[in-house]
Tab-separated table of C-alpha atoms and ligand atoms in Angstrom:
chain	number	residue	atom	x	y	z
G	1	UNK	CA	-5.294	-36.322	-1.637
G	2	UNK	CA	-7.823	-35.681	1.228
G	3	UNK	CA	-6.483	-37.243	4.441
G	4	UNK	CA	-9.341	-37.993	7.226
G	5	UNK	CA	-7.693	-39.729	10.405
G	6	UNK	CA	-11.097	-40.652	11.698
G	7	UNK	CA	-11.626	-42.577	7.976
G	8	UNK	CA	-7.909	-44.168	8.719
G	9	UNK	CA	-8.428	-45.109	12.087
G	10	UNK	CA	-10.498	-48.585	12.731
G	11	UNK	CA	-12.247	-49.277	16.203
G	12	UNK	CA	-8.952	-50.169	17.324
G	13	UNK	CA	-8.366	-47.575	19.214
G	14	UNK	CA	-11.782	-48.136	21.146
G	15	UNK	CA	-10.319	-51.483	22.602
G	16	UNK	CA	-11.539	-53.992	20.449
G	17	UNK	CA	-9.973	-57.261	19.544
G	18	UNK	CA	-6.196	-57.023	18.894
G	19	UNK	CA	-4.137	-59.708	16.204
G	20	UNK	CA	-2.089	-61.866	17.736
G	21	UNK	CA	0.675	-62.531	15.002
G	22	UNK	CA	3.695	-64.002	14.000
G	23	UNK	CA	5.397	-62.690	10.775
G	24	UNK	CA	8.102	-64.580	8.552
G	25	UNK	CA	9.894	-62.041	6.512
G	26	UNK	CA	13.187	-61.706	4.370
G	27	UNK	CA	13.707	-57.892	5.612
G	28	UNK	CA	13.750	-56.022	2.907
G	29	UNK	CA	12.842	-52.417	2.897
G	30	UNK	CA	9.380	-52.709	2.608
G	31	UNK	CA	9.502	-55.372	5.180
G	32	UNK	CA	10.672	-53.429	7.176
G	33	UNK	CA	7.986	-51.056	6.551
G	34	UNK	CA	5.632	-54.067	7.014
G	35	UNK	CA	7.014	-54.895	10.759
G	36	UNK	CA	7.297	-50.622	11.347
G	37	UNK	CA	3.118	-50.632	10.907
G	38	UNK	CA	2.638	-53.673	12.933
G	39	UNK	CA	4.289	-52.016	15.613
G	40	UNK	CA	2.443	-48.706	14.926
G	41	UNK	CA	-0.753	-50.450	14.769
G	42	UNK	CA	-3.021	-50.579	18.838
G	43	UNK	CA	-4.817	-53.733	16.925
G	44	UNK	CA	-1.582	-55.489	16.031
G	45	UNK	CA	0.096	-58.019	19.018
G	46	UNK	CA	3.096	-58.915	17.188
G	47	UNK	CA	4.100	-62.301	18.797
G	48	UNK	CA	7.372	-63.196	16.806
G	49	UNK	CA	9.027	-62.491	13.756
G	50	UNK	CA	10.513	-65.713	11.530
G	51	UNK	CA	13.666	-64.762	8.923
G	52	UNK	CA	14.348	-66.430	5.956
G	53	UNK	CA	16.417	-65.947	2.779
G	54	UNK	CA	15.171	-63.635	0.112
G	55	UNK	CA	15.972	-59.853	-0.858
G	56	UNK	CA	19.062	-60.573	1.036
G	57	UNK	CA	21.081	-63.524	3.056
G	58	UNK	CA	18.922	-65.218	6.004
G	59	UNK	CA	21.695	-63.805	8.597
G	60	UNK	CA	21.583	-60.146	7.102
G	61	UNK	CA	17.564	-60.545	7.527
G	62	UNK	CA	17.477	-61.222	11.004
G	63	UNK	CA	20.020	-58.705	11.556
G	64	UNK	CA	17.805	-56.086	9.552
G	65	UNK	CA	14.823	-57.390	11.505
G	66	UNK	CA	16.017	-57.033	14.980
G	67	UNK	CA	17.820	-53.442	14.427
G	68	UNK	CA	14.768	-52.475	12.991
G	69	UNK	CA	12.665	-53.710	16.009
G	70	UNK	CA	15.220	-51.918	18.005
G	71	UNK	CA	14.609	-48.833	15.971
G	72	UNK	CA	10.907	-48.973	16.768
G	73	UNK	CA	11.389	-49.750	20.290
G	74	UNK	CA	10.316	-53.353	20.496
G	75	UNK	CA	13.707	-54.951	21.455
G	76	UNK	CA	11.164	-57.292	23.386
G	77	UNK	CA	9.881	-59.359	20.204
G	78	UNK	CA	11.571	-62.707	19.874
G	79	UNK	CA	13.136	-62.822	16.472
G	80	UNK	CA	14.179	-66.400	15.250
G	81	UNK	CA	16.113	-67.612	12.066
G	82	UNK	CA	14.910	-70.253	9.960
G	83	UNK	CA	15.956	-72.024	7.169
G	84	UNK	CA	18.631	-70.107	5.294
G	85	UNK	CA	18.126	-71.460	2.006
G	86	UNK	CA	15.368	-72.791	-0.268
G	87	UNK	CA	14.059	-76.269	-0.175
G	88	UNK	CA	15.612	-77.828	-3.777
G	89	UNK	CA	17.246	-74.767	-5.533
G	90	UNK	CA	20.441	-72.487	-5.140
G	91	UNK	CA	19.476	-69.152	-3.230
G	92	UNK	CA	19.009	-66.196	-5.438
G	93	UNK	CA	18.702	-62.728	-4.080
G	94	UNK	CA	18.414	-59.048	-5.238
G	95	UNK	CA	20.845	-56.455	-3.896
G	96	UNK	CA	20.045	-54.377	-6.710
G	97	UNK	CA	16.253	-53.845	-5.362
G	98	UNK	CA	16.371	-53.867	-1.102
G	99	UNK	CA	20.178	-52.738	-1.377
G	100	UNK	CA	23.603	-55.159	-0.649
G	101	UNK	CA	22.472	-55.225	3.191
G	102	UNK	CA	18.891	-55.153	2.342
G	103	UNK	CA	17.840	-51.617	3.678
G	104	UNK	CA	19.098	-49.686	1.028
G	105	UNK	CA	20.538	-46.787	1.539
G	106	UNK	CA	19.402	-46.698	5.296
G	107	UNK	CA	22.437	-47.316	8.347
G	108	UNK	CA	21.087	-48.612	11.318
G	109	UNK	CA	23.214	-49.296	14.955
G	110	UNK	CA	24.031	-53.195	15.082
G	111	UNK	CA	21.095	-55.531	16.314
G	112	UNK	CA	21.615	-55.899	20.234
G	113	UNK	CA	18.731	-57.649	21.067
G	114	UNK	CA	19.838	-61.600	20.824
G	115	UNK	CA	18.408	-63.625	18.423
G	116	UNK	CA	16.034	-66.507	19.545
G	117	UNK	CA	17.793	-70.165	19.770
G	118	UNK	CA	14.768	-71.327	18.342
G	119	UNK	CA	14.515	-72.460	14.681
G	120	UNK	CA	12.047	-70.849	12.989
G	121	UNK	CA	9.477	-73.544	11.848
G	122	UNK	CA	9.870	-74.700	15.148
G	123	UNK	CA	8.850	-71.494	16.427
G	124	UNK	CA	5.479	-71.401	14.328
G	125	UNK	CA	4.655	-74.657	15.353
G	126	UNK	CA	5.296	-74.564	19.156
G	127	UNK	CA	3.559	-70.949	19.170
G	128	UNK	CA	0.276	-72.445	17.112
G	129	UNK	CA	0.165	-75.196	19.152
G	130	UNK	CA	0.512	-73.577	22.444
G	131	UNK	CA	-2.751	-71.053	21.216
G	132	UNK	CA	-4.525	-72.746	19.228
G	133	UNK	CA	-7.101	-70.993	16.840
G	134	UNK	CA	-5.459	-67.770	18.296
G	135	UNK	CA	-2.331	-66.770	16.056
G	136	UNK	CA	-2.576	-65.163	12.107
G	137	UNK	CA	0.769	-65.815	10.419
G	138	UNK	CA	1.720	-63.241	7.467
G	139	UNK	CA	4.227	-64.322	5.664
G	140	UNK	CA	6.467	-61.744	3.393
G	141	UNK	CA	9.298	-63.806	1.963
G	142	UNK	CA	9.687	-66.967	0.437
G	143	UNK	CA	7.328	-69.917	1.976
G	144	UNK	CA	10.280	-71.754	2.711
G	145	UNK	CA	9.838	-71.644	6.604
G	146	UNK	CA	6.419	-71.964	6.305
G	147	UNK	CA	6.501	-75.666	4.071
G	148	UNK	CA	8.928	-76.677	6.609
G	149	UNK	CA	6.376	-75.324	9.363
G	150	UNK	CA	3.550	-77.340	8.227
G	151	UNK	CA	5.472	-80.235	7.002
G	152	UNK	CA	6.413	-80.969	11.261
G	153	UNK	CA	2.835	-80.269	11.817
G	154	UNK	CA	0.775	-81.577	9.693
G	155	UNK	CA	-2.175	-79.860	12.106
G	156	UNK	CA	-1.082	-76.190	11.256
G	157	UNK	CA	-3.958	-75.131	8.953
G	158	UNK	CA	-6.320	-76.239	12.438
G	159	UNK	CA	-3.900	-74.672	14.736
G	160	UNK	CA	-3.764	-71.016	13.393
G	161	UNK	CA	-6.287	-68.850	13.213
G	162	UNK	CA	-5.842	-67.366	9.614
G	163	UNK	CA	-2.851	-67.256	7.122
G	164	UNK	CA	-2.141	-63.670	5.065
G	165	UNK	CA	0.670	-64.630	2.032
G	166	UNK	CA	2.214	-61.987	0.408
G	167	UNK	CA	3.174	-63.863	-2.762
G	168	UNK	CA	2.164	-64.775	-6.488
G	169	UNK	CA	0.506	-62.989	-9.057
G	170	UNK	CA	-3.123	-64.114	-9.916
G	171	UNK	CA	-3.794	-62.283	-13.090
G	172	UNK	CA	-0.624	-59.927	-13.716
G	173	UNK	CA	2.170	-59.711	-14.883
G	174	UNK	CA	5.253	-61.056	-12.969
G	175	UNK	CA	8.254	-58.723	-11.587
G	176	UNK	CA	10.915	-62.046	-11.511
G	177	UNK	CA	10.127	-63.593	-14.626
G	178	UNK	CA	7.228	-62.767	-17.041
G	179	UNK	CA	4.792	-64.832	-15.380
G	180	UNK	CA	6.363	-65.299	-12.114
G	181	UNK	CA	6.318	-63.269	-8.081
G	182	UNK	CA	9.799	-62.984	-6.218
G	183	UNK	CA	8.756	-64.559	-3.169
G	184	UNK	CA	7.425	-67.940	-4.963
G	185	UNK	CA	10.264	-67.734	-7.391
G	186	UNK	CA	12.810	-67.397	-4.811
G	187	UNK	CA	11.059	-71.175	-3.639
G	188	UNK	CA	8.565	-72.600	-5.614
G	189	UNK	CA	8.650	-76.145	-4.547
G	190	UNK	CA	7.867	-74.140	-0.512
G	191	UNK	CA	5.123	-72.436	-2.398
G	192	UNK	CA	3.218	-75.884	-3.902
G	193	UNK	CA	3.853	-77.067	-0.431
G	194	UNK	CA	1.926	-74.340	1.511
G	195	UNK	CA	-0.784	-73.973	-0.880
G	196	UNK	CA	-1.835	-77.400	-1.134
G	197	UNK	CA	-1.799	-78.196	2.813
G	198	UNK	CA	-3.237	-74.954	3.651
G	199	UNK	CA	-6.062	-74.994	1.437
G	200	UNK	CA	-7.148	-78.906	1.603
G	201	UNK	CA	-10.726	-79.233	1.265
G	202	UNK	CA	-11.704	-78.874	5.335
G	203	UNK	CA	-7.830	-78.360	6.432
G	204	UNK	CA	-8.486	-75.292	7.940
G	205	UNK	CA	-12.271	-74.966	8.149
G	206	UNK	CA	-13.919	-75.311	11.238
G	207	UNK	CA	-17.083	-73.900	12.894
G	208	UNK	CA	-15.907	-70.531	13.680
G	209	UNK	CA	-14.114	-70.022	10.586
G	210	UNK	CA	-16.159	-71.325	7.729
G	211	UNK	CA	-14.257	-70.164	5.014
G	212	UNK	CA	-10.416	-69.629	6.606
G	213	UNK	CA	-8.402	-70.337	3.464
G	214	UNK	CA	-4.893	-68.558	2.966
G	215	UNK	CA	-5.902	-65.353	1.711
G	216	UNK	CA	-3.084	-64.187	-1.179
G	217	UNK	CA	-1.944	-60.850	-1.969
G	218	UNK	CA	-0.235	-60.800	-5.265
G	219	UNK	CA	0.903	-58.018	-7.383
G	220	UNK	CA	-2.377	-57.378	-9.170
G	221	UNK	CA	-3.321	-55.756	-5.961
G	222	UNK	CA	-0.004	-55.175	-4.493
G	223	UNK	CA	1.528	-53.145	-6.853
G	224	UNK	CA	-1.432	-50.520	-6.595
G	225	UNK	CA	0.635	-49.842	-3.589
G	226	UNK	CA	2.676	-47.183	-4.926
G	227	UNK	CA	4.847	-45.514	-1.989
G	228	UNK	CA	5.061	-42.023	-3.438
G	229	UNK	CA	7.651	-38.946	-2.205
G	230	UNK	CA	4.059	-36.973	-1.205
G	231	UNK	CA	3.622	-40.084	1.463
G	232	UNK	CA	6.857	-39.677	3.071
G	233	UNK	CA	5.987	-35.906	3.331
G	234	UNK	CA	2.716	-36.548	4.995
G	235	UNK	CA	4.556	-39.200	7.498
G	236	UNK	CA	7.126	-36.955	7.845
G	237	UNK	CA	4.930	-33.693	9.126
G	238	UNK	CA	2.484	-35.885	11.606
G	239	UNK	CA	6.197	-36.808	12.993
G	240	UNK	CA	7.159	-33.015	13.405
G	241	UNK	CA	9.747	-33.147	11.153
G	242	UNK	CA	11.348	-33.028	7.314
G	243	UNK	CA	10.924	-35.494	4.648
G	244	UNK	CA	14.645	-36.817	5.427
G	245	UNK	CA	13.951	-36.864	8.792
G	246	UNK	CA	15.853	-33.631	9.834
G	247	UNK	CA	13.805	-31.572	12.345
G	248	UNK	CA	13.828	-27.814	14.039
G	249	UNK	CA	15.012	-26.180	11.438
G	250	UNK	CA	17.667	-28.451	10.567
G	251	UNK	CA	19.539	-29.023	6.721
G	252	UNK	CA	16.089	-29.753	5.548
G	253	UNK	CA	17.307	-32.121	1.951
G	254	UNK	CA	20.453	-29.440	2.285
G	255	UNK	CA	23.818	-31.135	0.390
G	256	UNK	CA	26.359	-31.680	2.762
G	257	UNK	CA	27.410	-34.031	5.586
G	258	UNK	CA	24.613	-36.417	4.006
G	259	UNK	CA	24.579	-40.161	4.649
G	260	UNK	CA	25.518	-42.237	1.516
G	261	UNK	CA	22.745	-41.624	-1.044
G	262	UNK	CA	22.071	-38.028	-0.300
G	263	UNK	CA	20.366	-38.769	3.063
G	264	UNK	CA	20.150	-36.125	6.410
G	265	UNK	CA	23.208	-33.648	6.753
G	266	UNK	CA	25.522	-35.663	9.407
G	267	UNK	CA	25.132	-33.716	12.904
G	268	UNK	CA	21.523	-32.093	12.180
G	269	UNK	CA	18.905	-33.294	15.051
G	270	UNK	CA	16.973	-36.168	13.004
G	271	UNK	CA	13.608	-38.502	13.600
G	272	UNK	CA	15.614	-41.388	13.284
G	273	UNK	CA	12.695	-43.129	11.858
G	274	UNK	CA	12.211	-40.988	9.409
G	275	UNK	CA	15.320	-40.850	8.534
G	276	UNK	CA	15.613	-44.581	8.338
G	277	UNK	CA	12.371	-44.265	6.169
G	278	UNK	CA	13.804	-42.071	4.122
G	279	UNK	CA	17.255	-43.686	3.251
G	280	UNK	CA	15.620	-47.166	2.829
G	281	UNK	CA	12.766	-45.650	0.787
G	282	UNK	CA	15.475	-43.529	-1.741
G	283	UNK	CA	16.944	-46.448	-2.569
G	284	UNK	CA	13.975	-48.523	-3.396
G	285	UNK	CA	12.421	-45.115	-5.039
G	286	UNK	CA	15.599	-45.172	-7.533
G	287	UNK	CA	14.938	-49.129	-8.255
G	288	UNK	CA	11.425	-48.381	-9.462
G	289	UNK	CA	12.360	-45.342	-11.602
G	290	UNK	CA	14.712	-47.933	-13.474
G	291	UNK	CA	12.881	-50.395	-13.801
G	292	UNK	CA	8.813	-49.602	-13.461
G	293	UNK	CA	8.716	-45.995	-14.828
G	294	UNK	CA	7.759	-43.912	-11.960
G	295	UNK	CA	9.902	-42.489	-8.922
G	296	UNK	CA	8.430	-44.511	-6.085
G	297	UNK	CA	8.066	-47.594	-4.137
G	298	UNK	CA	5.899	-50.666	-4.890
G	299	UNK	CA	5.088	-51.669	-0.620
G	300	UNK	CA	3.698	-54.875	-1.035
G	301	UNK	CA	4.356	-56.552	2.490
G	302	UNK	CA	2.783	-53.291	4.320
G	303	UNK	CA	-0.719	-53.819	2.396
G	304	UNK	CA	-0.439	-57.643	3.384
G	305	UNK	CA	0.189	-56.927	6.816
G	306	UNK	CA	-2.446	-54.687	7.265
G	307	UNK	CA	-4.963	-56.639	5.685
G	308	UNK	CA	-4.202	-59.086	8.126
G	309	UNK	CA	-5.502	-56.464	10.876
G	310	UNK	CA	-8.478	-55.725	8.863
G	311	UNK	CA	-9.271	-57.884	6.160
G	312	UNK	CA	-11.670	-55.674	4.592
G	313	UNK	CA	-8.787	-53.722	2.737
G	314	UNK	CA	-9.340	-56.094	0.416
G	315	UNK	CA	-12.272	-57.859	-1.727
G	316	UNK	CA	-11.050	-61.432	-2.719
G	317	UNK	CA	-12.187	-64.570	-4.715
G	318	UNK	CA	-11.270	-68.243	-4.357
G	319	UNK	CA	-10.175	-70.255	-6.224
G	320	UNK	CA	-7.626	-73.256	-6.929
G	321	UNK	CA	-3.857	-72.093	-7.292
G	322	UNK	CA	-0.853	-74.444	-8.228
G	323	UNK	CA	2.495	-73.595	-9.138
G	324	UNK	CA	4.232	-74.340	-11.648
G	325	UNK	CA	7.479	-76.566	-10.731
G	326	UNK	CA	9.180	-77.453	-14.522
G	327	UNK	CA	8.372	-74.442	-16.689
G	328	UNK	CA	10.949	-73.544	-18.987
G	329	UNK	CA	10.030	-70.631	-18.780
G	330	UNK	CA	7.499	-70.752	-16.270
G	331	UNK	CA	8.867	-72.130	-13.098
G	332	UNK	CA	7.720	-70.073	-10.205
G	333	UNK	CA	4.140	-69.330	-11.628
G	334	UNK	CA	1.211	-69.468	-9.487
G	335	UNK	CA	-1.335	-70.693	-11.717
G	336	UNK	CA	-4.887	-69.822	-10.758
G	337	UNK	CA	-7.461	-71.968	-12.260
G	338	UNK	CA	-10.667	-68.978	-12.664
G	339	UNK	CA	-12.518	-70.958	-15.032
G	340	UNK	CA	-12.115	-74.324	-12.703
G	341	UNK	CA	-11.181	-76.479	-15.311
G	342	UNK	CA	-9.409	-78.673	-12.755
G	343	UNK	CA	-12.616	-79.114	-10.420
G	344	UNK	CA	-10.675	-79.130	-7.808
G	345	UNK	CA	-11.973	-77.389	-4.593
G	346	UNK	CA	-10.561	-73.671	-4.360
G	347	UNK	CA	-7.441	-73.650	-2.016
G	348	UNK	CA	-6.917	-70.139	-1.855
G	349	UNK	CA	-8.471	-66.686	-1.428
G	350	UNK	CA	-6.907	-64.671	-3.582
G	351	UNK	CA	-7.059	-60.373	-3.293
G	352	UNK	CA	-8.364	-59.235	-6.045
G	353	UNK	CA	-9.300	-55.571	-4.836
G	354	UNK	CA	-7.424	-53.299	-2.615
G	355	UNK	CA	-8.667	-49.865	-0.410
G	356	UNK	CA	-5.177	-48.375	-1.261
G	357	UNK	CA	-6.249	-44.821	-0.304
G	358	UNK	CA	-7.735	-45.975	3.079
G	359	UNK	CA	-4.578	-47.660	3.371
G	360	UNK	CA	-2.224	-45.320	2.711
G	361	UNK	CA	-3.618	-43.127	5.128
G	362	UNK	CA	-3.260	-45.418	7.513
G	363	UNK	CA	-0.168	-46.123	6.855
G	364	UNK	CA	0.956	-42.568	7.435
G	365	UNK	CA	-1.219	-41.931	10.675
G	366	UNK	CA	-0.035	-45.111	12.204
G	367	UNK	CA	3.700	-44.757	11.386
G	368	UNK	CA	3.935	-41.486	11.716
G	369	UNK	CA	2.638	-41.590	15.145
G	370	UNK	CA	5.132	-44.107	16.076
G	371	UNK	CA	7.605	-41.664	14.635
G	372	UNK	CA	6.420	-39.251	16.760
G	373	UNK	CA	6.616	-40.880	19.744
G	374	UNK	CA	10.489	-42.097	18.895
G	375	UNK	CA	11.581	-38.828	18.995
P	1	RIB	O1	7.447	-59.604	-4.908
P	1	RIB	C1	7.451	-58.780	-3.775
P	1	RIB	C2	7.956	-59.519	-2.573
P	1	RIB	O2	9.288	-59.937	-2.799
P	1	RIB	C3	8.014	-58.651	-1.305
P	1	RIB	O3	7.813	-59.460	-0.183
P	1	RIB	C4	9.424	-58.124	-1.312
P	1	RIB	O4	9.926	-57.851	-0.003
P	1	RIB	C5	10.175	-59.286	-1.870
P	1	RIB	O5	10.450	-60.171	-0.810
P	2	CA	CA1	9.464	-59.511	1.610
């Protein structure tokens, strides 16, 4: 696979416009990933991070989220907890995808920077606002501090600037139920809430943003997003180092003294990124050779972040999305009406094709440079 930096590389780096943006996240590994790139990225001005419940316990997010912050060297982003569990049903998570603490395989120092005394929803709101028409929020994780966002302040569609979901599936298959995404099954009656006050018919038009509905990446384009060992290799060399992070000459994937799940031999000099890349990443790479069929990583929340610093990673359509509350089998389906048999006005923008290559190597220049630079 050809890599071309200058391809990779937006005007960024030429001083234009920079994101200011808040995140809500259930860290997760490749949430983690997601907040890594923001932080790697010159066009990203990462404002605050919002945890909820999701891949793992609300508490263990915002624990994950600040160490790795820490990790990354941005101790300085206020991190707040929100809600800790879903609006009307009993919190479900998966230890058996992000790992029991939620990083998989990956041990990072205890979280020193504080948490913010803020709630979360609170947080959105005051930040929107305080700039309004200035702040994108992606959202990773359940829409359950989001609904409670927008339910205070009615206003929120007007105050921010753009919305980025990671959530649903438009026209594929589900990876919760047959027909249903983790992060609206986790809390559907959070998801019916955000799409229908975010896409009201002139909510969050205006002016200078003619057509600003949410825009929704769902698996059919997220799971193009196939984190692959080759990746971590490329990352891994623009850091000056080996895949598991080991560097100058050290047990390069040698047995030995490794962390749990095979990791870096204990005592060799390491990229601690890296190395945190690697032992989240092995983890979620062994979940995916179970249970999808290939020995990778699916990184949805990266390719939503990043299409909230350029949107055109991705071509989208709108149209009108609901979710399905009472399915017996069905619950937790975002149903997108193509043929608009509703009439109803299109509420959401939904990603229908992705620039995964142009991605990807963005991905890897970005973060690797960070991992560079953490040496
Ligand atoms: O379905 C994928 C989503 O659910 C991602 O955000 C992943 O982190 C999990 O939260
Ligand atoms: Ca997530």
């Amino acid at each position: 696979m050809a890599y071309d930096p200058v391809v990779s590389e937006p005007a960024a780096k030429r001083g234009t416009q920079r994101t200011a943006m808040i995140v809500d996240c259930d860290t997760g590994i490749d949430d983690s990933l997601a907040l890594l790139y923001a932080v790697a990225s010159p066009d990203c001005d990462l404002v605050a991070v919002t945890c909820t419940a999701g891949n793992v316990d609300a508490r263990q997010v915002a624990e994950n989220t600040r160490a790795v912050l820490e990790l990354a060297g941005r101790s300085d982003v206020e991190v707040a907890i929100g809600r800790e569990t879903p609006l009307a049903r009993k919190l479900i998570t998966t230890p058996e995808t992000h790992g029991p603490r939620g990083i998989g395989y990956a041990e990072l120092p205890a979280a020193r920077m504080p948490l913010s005394s803020r709630f979360g929803p609170d947080l959105i709101v005051e930040e929107a606002r305080r700039r309004p028409g200035e702040l994108t929020l992606v959202t990773l994780a359940p829409l359950t501090n989001v609904a409670l966002a927008v339910l205070r302040e009615p206003e929120l569609p007007r105050l921010l600037r753009r919305v980025v979901i990671m959530g649903g599936s438009y026209r594929s298959a589900g990876n919760t139920a047959p027909t249903t995404e983790w992060n609206v099954n986790v809390d559907p009656e959070a998801a019916r809430i955000v799409f229908e006050a975010f896409g009201d018919e002139g909510s969050n038009r205006g002016p200078d943003r003619p057509s600003a509905l949410p825009t929704a990446l769902g698996l059919d384009v997220t799971e193009r997003a196939r984190f692959l060992p080759e990746h971590l290799a490329r990352l891994a060399a623009l850091a000056g180092c080996a895949p598991d992070g080991s560097m100058g000459g050290g047990p390069s994937g040698s047995s030995g003294g490794r962390s749990k799940g095979g990791g870096a031999a204990a005592g060799s000099a390491i990229n601690a990124i890296v190395r945190y890349l690697a032992d989240a990443l092995r983890f979620y790479m062994e979940f995916h050779s179970r249970y999808d069929g290939f020995y990778g990583a699916f990184i949805h929340d990266p390719l939503a972040l990043a299409t909230a610093l350029d949107p055109t990673l991705v071509r989208t359509e709108a149209v009108t999305v609901d979710v399905e509350l009472a399915g017996r089998l069905t619950t937790g389906e975002t149903v997108a009406d193509w043929r608009r048999v509703w009439g109803r006005p299109p509420n959401v923008d939904v990603a229908v094709e992705a620039e995964i290559d142009r991605f990807f190597d963005r991905f890897v220049e970005r973060v690797g440079a960070l991992a560079a630079g953490r040496t």
